[in-house]
Amino acid sequence: MAKDQFKAIRDRVTEIIKNSGRECISKTLTDSEFLPELEKRLSEELDEYLESKDPEELVDLLEVIFRITELKGFSKEELEAIRVKKKEKSGGLEKNLFLQNV
């Protein structure tokens, strides 16, 4: 039975599906069409990580984040520079602090 799965996928997924003897239909979206689909995928990957705690889901999150970054016109290096600047300003998460009340 065919199963409709409308979602952003990795570049080789259609090849993998076809090599397994199954058929699939895909299309190439423009960057502006793909961005909201990636944002949906970001939420899905986060949910999958929270459910499974599997490190591979974190890798999927990073892949989606890196592509969103590119589509927004930034490089991974620029994203990292923003992360470092924010860490210098507000700190990181190394101390395991948990705010209980203000």
Short mmCIF file of C-alpha atoms in Angstrom, two decimals:
data_model
loop_
_atom_site.label_atom_id
_atom_site.label_comp_id
_atom_site.label_asym_id
_atom_site.label_seq_id
_atom_site.Cartn_x
_atom_site.Cartn_y
_atom_site.Cartn_z
CA MET A 1 0.00 0.00 0.00
CA ALA A 2 1.33 3.42 -0.93
CA LYS A 3 1.97 5.80 1.89
CA ASP A 4 1.98 9.56 1.30
CA GLN A 5 4.87 11.21 3.11
CA PHE A 6 5.14 14.86 2.25
CA LYS A 7 8.33 16.08 3.91
CA ALA A 8 11.78 17.47 3.27
CA ILE A 9 14.24 14.63 2.77
CA ARG A 10 17.97 14.09 2.50
CA ASP A 11 19.46 14.16 -0.98
CA ARG A 12 19.96 10.39 -1.38
CA VAL A 13 16.66 9.16 0.10
CA THR A 14 14.92 8.66 -3.25
CA GLU A 15 17.94 6.66 -4.49
CA ILE A 16 17.88 4.51 -1.35
CA ILE A 17 14.14 3.87 -1.73
CA LYS A 18 14.51 2.90 -5.39
CA ASN A 19 17.50 0.64 -4.64
CA SER A 20 15.34 -1.22 -2.14
CA GLY A 21 12.89 -2.09 -4.94
CA ARG A 22 10.24 0.43 -3.97
CA GLU A 23 9.01 3.41 -5.91
CA CYS A 24 8.62 6.98 -4.80
CA ILE A 25 7.72 10.36 -6.18
CA SER A 26 9.63 13.49 -5.25
CA LYS A 27 10.09 16.97 -6.57
CA THR A 28 12.69 19.67 -6.22
CA LEU A 29 11.52 22.79 -4.41
CA THR A 30 12.90 26.29 -4.69
CA ASP A 31 14.85 27.57 -1.70
CA SER A 32 11.89 29.71 -0.61
CA GLU A 33 9.55 26.69 -0.83
CA PHE A 34 12.02 24.38 0.93
CA LEU A 35 12.71 26.63 3.94
CA PRO A 36 9.27 26.23 5.59
CA GLU A 37 9.44 22.49 4.94
CA LEU A 38 12.81 22.37 6.71
CA GLU A 39 11.36 24.32 9.61
CA LYS A 40 8.63 21.65 9.94
CA ARG A 41 11.32 18.99 9.74
CA LEU A 42 13.25 20.74 12.52
CA SER A 43 10.29 20.29 14.83
CA GLU A 44 9.87 16.64 13.79
CA GLU A 45 13.54 15.87 14.41
CA LEU A 46 13.39 17.50 17.83
CA ASP A 47 10.32 15.44 18.74
CA GLU A 48 12.07 12.28 17.54
CA TYR A 49 15.14 13.07 19.65
CA LEU A 50 13.06 13.84 22.74
CA GLU A 51 11.27 10.52 22.36
CA SER A 52 14.25 8.31 21.54
CA LYS A 53 17.27 10.16 22.98
CA ASP A 54 19.17 8.69 20.00
CA PRO A 55 22.30 10.72 19.07
CA GLU A 56 21.48 10.16 15.38
CA GLU A 57 18.45 12.40 15.88
CA LEU A 58 20.81 15.13 17.09
CA VAL A 59 22.78 14.68 13.86
CA ASP A 60 19.54 15.07 11.90
CA LEU A 61 18.79 18.24 13.86
CA LEU A 62 22.21 19.63 12.99
CA GLU A 63 21.80 18.78 9.32
CA VAL A 64 18.47 20.62 9.21
CA ILE A 65 19.89 23.57 11.16
CA PHE A 66 22.89 23.84 8.84
CA ARG A 67 20.68 23.84 5.73
CA ILE A 68 18.32 26.44 7.23
CA THR A 69 21.39 28.53 8.01
CA GLU A 70 22.51 28.32 4.37
CA LEU A 71 19.06 29.20 3.07
CA LYS A 72 18.99 32.22 5.37
CA GLY A 73 22.24 33.40 3.78
CA PHE A 74 24.70 32.47 6.53
CA SER A 75 27.56 30.02 6.61
CA LYS A 76 28.16 27.43 9.31
CA GLU A 77 31.13 29.56 10.35
CA GLU A 78 28.94 32.64 10.75
CA LEU A 79 26.46 30.63 12.79
CA GLU A 80 29.30 29.42 15.00
CA ALA A 81 30.58 32.99 15.42
CA ILE A 82 27.09 34.09 16.54
CA ARG A 83 26.97 31.16 18.96
CA VAL A 84 30.37 32.06 20.45
CA LYS A 85 29.41 35.75 20.79
CA LYS A 86 26.18 34.83 22.56
CA LYS A 87 28.06 32.42 24.82
CA GLU A 88 30.52 35.17 25.75
CA LYS A 89 27.63 37.51 26.56
CA SER A 90 25.25 35.14 28.37
CA GLY A 91 27.40 32.10 29.10
CA GLY A 92 27.03 28.54 27.95
CA LEU A 93 25.25 25.61 29.54
CA GLU A 94 28.24 23.92 31.15
CA LYS A 95 27.27 24.68 34.77
CA ASN A 96 23.90 22.87 34.56
CA LEU A 97 22.09 25.84 36.13
CA PHE A 98 18.33 25.67 36.52
CA LEU A 99 16.34 28.84 37.25
CA GLN A 100 13.65 28.30 39.87
CA ASN A 101 12.37 31.80 40.53
CA VAL A 102 12.99 35.45 39.70
#
